[in-house]
Short mmCIF file of C-alpha atoms and ligand atoms in Angstrom, two decimals:
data_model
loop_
_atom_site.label_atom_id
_atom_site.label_comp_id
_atom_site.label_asym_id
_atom_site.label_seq_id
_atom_site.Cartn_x
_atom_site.Cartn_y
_atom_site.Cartn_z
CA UNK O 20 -13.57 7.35 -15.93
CA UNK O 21 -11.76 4.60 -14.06
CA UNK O 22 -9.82 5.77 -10.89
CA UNK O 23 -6.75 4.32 -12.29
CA UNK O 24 -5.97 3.01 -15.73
CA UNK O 25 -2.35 1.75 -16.30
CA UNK O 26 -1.75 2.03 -19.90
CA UNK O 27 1.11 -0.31 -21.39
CA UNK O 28 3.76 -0.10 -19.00
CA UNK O 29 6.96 -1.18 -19.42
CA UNK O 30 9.34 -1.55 -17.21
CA UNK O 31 12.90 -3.22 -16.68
CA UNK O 32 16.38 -3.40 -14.56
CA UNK O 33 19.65 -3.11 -16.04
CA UNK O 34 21.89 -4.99 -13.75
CA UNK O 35 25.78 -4.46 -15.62
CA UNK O 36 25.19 -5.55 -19.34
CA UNK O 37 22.00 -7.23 -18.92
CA UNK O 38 18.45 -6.42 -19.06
CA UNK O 39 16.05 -7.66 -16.76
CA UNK O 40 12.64 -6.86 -18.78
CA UNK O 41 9.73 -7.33 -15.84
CA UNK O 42 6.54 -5.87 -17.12
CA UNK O 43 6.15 -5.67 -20.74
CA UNK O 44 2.86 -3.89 -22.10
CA UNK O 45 1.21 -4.25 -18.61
CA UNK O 46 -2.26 -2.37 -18.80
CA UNK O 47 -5.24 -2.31 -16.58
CA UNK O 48 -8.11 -0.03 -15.18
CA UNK O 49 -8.71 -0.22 -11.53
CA UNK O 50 -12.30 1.40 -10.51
CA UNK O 51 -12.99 3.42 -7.46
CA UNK O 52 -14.07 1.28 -4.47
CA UNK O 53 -12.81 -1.71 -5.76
CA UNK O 54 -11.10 -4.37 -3.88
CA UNK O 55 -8.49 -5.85 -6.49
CA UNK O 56 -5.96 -8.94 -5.99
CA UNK O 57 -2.53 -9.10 -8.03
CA UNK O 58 -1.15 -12.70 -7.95
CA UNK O 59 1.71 -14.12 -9.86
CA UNK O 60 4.92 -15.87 -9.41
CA UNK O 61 7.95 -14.40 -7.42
CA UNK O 62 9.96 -12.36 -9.36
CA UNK O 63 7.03 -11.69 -11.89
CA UNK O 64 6.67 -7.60 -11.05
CA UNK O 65 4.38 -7.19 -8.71
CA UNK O 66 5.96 -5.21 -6.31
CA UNK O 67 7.07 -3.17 -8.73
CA UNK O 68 3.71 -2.46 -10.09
CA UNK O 69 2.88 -1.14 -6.63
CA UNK O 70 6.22 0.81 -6.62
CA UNK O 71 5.37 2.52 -9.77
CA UNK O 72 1.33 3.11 -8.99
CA UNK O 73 2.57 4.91 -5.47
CA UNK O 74 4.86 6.77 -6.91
CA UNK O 75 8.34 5.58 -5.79
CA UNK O 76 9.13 4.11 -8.74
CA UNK O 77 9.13 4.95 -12.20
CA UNK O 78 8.25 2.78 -15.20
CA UNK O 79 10.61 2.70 -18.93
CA UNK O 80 7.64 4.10 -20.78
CA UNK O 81 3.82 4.03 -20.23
CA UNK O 82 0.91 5.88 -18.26
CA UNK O 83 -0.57 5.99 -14.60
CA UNK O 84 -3.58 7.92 -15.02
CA UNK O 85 -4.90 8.88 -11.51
CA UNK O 86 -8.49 10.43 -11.69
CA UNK O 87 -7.37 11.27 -15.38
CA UNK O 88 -4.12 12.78 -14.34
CA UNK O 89 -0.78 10.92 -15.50
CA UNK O 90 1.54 10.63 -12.55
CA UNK O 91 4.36 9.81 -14.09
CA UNK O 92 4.15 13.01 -15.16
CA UNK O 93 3.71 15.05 -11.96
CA UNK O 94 7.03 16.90 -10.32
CA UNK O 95 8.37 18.48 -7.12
CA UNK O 96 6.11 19.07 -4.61
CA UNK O 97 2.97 17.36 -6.90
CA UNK O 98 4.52 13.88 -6.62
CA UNK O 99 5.44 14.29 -2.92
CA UNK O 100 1.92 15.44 -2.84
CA UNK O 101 0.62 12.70 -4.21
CA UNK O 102 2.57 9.95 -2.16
CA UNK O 103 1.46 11.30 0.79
CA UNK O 104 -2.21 12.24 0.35
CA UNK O 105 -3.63 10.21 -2.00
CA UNK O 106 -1.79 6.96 -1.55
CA UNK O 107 -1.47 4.81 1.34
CA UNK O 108 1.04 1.99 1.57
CA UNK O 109 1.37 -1.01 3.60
CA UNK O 110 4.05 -3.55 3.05
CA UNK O 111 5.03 -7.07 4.20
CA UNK O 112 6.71 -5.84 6.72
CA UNK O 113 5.79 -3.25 8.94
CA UNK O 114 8.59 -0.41 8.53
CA UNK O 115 7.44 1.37 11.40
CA UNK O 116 9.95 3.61 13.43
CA UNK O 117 11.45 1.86 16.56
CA UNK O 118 12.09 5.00 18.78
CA UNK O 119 8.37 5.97 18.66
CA UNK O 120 4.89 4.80 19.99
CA UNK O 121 2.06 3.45 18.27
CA UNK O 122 0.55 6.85 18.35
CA UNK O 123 3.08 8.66 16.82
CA UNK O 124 3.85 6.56 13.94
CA UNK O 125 0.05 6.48 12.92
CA UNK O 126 0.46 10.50 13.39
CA UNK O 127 3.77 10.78 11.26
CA UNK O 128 2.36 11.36 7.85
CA UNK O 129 -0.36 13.93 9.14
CA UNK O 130 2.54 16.19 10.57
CA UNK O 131 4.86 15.53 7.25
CA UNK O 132 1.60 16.69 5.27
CA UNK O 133 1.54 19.94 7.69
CA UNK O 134 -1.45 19.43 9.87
CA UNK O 135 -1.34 20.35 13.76
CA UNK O 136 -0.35 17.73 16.19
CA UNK O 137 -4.11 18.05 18.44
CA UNK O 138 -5.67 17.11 15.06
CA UNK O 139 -2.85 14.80 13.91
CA UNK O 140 -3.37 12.58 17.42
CA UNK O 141 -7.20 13.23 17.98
CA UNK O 142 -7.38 11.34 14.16
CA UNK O 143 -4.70 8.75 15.03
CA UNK O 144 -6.44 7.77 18.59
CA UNK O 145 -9.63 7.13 16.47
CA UNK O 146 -7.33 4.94 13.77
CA UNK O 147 -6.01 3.09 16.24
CA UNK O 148 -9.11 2.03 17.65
CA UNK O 149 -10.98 0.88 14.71
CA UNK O 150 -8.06 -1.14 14.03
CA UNK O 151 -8.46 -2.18 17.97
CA UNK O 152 -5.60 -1.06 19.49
CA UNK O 153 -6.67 1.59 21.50
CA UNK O 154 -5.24 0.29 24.80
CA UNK O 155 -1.46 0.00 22.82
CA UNK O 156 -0.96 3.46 21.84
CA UNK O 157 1.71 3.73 23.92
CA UNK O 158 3.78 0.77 22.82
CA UNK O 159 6.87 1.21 20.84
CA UNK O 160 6.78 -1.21 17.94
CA UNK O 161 8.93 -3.82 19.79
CA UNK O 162 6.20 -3.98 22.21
CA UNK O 163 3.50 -4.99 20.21
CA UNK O 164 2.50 -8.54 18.47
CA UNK O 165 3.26 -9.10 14.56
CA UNK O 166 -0.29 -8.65 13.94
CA UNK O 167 -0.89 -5.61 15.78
CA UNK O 168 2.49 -3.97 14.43
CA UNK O 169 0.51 -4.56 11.00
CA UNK O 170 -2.44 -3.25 12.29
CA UNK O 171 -0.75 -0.18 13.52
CA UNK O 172 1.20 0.26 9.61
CA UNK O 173 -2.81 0.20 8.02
CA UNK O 174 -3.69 2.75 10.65
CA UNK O 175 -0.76 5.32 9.79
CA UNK O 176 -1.11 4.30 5.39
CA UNK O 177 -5.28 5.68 6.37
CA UNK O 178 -4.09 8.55 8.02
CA UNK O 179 -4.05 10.77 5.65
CA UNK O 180 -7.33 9.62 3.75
CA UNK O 181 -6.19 8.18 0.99
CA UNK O 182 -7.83 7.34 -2.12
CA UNK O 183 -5.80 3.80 -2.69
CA UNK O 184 -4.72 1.74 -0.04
CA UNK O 185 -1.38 -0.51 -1.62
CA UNK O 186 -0.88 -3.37 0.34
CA UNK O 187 2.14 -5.94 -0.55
CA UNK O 188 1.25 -8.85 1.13
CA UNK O 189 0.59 -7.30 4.15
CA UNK O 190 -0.48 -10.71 6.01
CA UNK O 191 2.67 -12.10 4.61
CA UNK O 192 4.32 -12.20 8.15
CA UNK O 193 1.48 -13.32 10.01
CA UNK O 194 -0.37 -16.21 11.11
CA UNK O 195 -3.60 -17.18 10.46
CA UNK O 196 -5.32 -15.31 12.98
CA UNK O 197 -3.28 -12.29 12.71
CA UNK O 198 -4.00 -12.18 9.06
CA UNK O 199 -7.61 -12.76 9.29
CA UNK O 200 -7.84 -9.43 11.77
CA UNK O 201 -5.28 -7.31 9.27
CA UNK O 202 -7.54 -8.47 6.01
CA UNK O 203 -10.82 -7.55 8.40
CA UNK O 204 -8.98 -4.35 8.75
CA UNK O 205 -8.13 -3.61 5.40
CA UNK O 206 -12.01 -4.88 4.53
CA UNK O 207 -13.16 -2.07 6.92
CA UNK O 208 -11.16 0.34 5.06
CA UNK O 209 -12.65 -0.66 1.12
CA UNK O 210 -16.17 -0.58 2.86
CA UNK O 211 -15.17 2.97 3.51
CA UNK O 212 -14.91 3.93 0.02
CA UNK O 213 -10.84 3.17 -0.42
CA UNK O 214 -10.05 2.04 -3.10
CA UNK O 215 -7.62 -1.37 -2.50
CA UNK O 216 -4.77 -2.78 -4.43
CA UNK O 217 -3.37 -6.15 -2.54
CA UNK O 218 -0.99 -8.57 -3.91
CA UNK O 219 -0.98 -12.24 -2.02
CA UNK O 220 0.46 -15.25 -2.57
CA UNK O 221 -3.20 -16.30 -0.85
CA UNK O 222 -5.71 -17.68 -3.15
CA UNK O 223 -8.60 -17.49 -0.29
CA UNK O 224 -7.47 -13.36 0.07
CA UNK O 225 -7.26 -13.37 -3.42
CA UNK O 226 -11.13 -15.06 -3.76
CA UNK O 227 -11.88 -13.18 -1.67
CA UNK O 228 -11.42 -10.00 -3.74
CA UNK O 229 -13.81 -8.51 -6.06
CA UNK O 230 -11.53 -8.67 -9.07
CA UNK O 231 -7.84 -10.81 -9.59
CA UNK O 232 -4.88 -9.62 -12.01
CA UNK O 233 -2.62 -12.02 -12.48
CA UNK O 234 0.93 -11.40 -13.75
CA UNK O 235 2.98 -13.75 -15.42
CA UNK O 236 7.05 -13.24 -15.94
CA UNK O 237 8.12 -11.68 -18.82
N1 ATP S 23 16.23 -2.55 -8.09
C1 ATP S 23 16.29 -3.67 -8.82
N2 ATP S 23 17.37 -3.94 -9.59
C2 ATP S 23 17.45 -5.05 -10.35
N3 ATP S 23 16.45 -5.96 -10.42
C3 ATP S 23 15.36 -5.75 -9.66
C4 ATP S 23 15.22 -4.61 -8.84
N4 ATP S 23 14.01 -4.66 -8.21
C5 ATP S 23 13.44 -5.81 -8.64
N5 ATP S 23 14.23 -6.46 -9.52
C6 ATP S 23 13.91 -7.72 -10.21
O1 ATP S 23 12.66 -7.56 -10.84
C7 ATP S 23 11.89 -8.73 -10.74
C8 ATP S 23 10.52 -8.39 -10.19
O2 ATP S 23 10.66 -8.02 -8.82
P1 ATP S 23 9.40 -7.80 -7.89
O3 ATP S 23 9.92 -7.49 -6.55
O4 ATP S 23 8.48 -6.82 -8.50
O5 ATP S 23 8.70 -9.25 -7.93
P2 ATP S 23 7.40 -9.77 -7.19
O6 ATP S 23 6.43 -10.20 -8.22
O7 ATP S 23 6.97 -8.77 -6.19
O8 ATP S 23 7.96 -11.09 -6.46
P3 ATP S 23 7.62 -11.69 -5.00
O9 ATP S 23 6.35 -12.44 -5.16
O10 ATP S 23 8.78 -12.61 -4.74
O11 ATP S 23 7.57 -10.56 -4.03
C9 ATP S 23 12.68 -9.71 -9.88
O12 ATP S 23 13.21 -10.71 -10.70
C10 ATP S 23 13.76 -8.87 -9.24
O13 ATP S 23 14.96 -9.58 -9.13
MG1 MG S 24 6.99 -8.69 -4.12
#
């Protein structure tokens, strides 16, 4: 059984009387420990895709089987659940909270999930130093570099273990160096048994995955 298998999803906007369709019939089966590129031309869905494999979104009609459950599917507390345990998300840009340290944002989604704040920093101090930023834990977001913000977002989306790391191009923002330490980061993170999802508008990230889905507009 694949980790994830996306069965013909459909999705669209309605924006007043017209109909925006943006993934028509979309299937695909992602397996556990993969490393898998999604490339395509602005505005062809791919952000969406992510939106609707983490859970934030939700497709017209179709299926996202997770370890052979449909999420789509899932309510209440099970989707929240799901979001923040078994997902991890890091986006373009980082999103992290202004009024508090690098430490505490990597520690956020272990004390939304309920665990104690020793454990919750003892794991986030380790995060941030395999992402190498254990001297910055103290720095409030506007303190720290573009690349080491990012660094800091990919240490709070593996805080919580997750099974799939989404990442919408998370180097996006960066330059070449700074990218090169985030992708080494998020490389640490597959050889670790995650399972990644990364959409780039890179081709050498994207040859540099094991696998590349490419999306075309509908
Ligand atoms: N909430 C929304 N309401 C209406 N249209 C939307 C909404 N969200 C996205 N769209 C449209 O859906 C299409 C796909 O958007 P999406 O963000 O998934 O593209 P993308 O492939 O990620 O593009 P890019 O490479 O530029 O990030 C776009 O044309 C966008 O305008
Ligand atoms: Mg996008």
């Amino acid at each position: 059984m694949s980790l994830l298998e996306i069965i013909d999803l459909n999705k669209s906007f309605l924006k007043g009387d017209y109909r925006l369709n943006v993934l028509s019939g979309f299937s695909m089966n992602v397996e556990k420990g993969e490393m898998l590129a999604i490339v395509g031309p602005s505005g062809a869905g791919k952000s969406t895709l992510l939106h609707i494999i983490g859970g934030l979104d939700k497709p017209d009609s179709g299926s996202v089987m997770f370890q052979g459950e449909d999420i789509l599917k899932l309510k209440g507390k099970a989707v929240d659940q799901f979001r923040n345990k078994d997902v991890g998300f890091v986006f373009q840009f980082h999103y992290l909270l202004e009024d508090f340290t690098a430490l505490e944002n990597v520690m956020m989604p272990a004390l939304i999930g309920g665990v104690n704040i020793d454990a919750a920093a003892k794991r986030a101090k380790e995060l941030l130093t395999k992402v190498g930023l254990e001297s910055r834990t103290t720095h409030f977001p506007a303190e720290l570099s573009g690349g080491e913000q990012q660094r800091t977002a990919i240490a709070r989306a593996m805080m919580n273990s997750p099974k799939i790391l989404l990442a919408d191009e998370p180097t996006g923002s960066l330059d070449k160096k700074n990218s090169d330490e985030v992708l080494d980061m998020i490389r640490l993170m597959r050889d670790e048994g995650v399972t990644i999802l990364i959409v780039t508008h890179e081709d050498a990230i994207a040859n540099s995955c094991d696998r590349i889905i490419r999306i075309e507009k509908s």
